[in-house]
C-alpha positions in Angstrom: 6.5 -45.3 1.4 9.6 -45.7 3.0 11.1 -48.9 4.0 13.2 -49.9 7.4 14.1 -53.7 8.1 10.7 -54.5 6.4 9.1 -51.9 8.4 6.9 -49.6 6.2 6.6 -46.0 6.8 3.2 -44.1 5.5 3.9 -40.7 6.0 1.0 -37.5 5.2 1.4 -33.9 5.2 -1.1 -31.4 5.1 -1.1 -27.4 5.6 -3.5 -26.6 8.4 -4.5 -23.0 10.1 -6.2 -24.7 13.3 -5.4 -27.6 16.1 -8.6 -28.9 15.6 -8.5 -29.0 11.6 -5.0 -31.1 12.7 -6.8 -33.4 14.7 -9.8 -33.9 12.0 -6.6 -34.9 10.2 -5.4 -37.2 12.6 -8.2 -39.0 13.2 -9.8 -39.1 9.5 -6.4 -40.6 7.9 -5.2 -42.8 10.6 -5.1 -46.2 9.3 -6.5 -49.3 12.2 -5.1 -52.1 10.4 -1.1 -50.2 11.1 0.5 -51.1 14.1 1.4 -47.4 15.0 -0.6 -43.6 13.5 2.3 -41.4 15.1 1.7 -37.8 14.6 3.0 -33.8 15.1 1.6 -30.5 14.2 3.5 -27.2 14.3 1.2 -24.3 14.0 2.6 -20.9 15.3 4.0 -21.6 18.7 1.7 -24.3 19.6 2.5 -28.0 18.7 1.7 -31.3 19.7 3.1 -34.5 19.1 2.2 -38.3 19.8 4.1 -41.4 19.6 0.7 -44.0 19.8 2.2 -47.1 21.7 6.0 -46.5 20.4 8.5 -46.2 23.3 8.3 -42.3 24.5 9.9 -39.8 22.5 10.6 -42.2 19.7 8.0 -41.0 17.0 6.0 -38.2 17.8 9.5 -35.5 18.8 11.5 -36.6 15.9 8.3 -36.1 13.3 8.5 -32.8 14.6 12.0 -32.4 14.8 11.5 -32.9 11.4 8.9 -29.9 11.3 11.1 -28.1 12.8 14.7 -28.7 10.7 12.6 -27.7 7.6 10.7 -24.1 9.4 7.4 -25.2 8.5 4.5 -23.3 10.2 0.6 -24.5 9.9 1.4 -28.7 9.4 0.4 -31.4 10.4 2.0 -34.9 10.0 1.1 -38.7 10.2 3.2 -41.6 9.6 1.5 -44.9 9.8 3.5 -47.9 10.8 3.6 -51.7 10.0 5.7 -53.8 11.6 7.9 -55.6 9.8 8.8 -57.9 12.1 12.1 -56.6 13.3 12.6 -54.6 16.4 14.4 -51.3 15.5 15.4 -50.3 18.9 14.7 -46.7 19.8 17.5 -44.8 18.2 16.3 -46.9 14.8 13.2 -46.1 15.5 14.0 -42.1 16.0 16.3 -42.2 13.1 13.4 -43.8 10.7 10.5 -41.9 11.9 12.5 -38.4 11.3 14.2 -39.5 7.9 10.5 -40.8 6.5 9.0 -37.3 7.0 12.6 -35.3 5.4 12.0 -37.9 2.8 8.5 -36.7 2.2 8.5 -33.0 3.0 11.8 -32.1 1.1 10.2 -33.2 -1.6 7.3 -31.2 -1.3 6.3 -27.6 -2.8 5.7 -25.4 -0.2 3.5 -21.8 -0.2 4.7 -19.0 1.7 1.8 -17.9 3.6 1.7 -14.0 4.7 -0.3 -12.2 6.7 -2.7 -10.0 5.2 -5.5 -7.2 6.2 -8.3 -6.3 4.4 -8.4 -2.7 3.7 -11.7 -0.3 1.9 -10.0 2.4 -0.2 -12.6 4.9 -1.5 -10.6 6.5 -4.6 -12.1 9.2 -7.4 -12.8 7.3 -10.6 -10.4 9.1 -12.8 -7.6 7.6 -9.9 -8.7 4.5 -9.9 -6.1 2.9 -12.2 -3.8 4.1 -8.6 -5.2 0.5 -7.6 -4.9 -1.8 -10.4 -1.4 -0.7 -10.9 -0.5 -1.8 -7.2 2.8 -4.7 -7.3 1.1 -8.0 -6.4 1.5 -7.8 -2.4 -1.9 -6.5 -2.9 -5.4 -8.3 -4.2 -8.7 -6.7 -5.3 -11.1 -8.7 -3.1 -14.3 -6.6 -4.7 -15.5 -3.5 -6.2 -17.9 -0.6 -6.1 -18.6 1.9 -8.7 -21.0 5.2 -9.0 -21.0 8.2 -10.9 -17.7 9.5 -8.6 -16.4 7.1 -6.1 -15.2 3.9 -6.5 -15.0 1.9 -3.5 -12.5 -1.0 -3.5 -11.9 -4.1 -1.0 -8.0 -5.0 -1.1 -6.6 -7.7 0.6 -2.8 -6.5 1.0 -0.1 -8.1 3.0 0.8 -6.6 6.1 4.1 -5.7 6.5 3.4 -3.6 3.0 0.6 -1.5 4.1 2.4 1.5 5.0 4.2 1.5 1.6 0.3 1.1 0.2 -1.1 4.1 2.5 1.4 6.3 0.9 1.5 5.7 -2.8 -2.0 6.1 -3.1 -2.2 9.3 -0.9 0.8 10.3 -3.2 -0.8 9.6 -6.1 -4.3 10.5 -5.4 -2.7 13.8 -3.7 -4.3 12.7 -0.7 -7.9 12.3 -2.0 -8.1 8.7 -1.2 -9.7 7.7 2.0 -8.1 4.0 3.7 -9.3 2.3 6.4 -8.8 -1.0 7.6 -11.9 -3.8 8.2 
């Protein structure tokens, strides 16, 4: 809770991967006994911001100023207002909104969040130990075994998959078959 000439400042952060997961957010935490639910989501290059009754540009753009100053990607943010009974003015009212949500989200433990592609790798047995030696940019979603093959689901990050395609062929001396899902 933060606190601004008895003004009290809510503020929630969640990680979303849709606008419409935000505004299931938004409207499922909004509080209708505050005087003000102000809100902004950054998710890729789309964002959205909304000051609910506070004079324009006042809490919705610095919330994700806010966002912004930190490089988040996939939030959403909502700080409920109450009143306190003393007018802030709008440059108190920027200056609170933004330094309620630093407060909270520097505070915070973030994930880095990477893209990834499923791949099938169909590998000899006696290689198979080629795939659970990989570093950790890459995940064994599932597995497959018979009496020659074993056929593996890996969930590998993308910007790694090139490096993935040729240790295995290297390894396997090319035996390995990869194909992406």
């Amino acid at each position: 809770m933060y606190i601004v000439k008895k003004s009290r400042f809510l503020v929630q952060a969640v990680p979303v991967s849709s606008i419409s997961e935000a505004n299931v957010f938004f409207s499922y935490n909004e509080n209708n006994l505050a005087n003000h639910n102000c809100w902004a989501y950054r998710i890729n290059d789309s964002y959205r911001y909304f000051d609910d009754n506070e004079p324009h540009g006042t809490a919705g753009r610095p919330i994700l100023q806010a966002i912004d100053e930190l490089n988040l990607n996939m939030v959403a943010v909502l700080v409920t207002r109450w009143f306190g009974g003393i007018k802030l003015g709008k440059g108190g009212l920027m200056r609170a909104y933004k330094a309620s949500v630093t407060g909270c989200l520097s505070h915070s433990n973030f994930i880095e969040i990477k893209d990834t592609l499923l791949i099938k790798c169909t590998i000899a047995v006696k290689d198979m130990h080629i795939i659970y030696n990989l570093d950790n940019s890459v995940s064994i979603v599932s597995n497959h075994f018979n009496n020659s093959n074993c056929e593996f689901i890996i969930e590998v990050q993308k910007d790694k998959i090139d490096s993935l395609k040729n240790t295995i062929n290297k390894i396997s001396k090319g035996s390995a078959l990869l194909c992406c899902l």
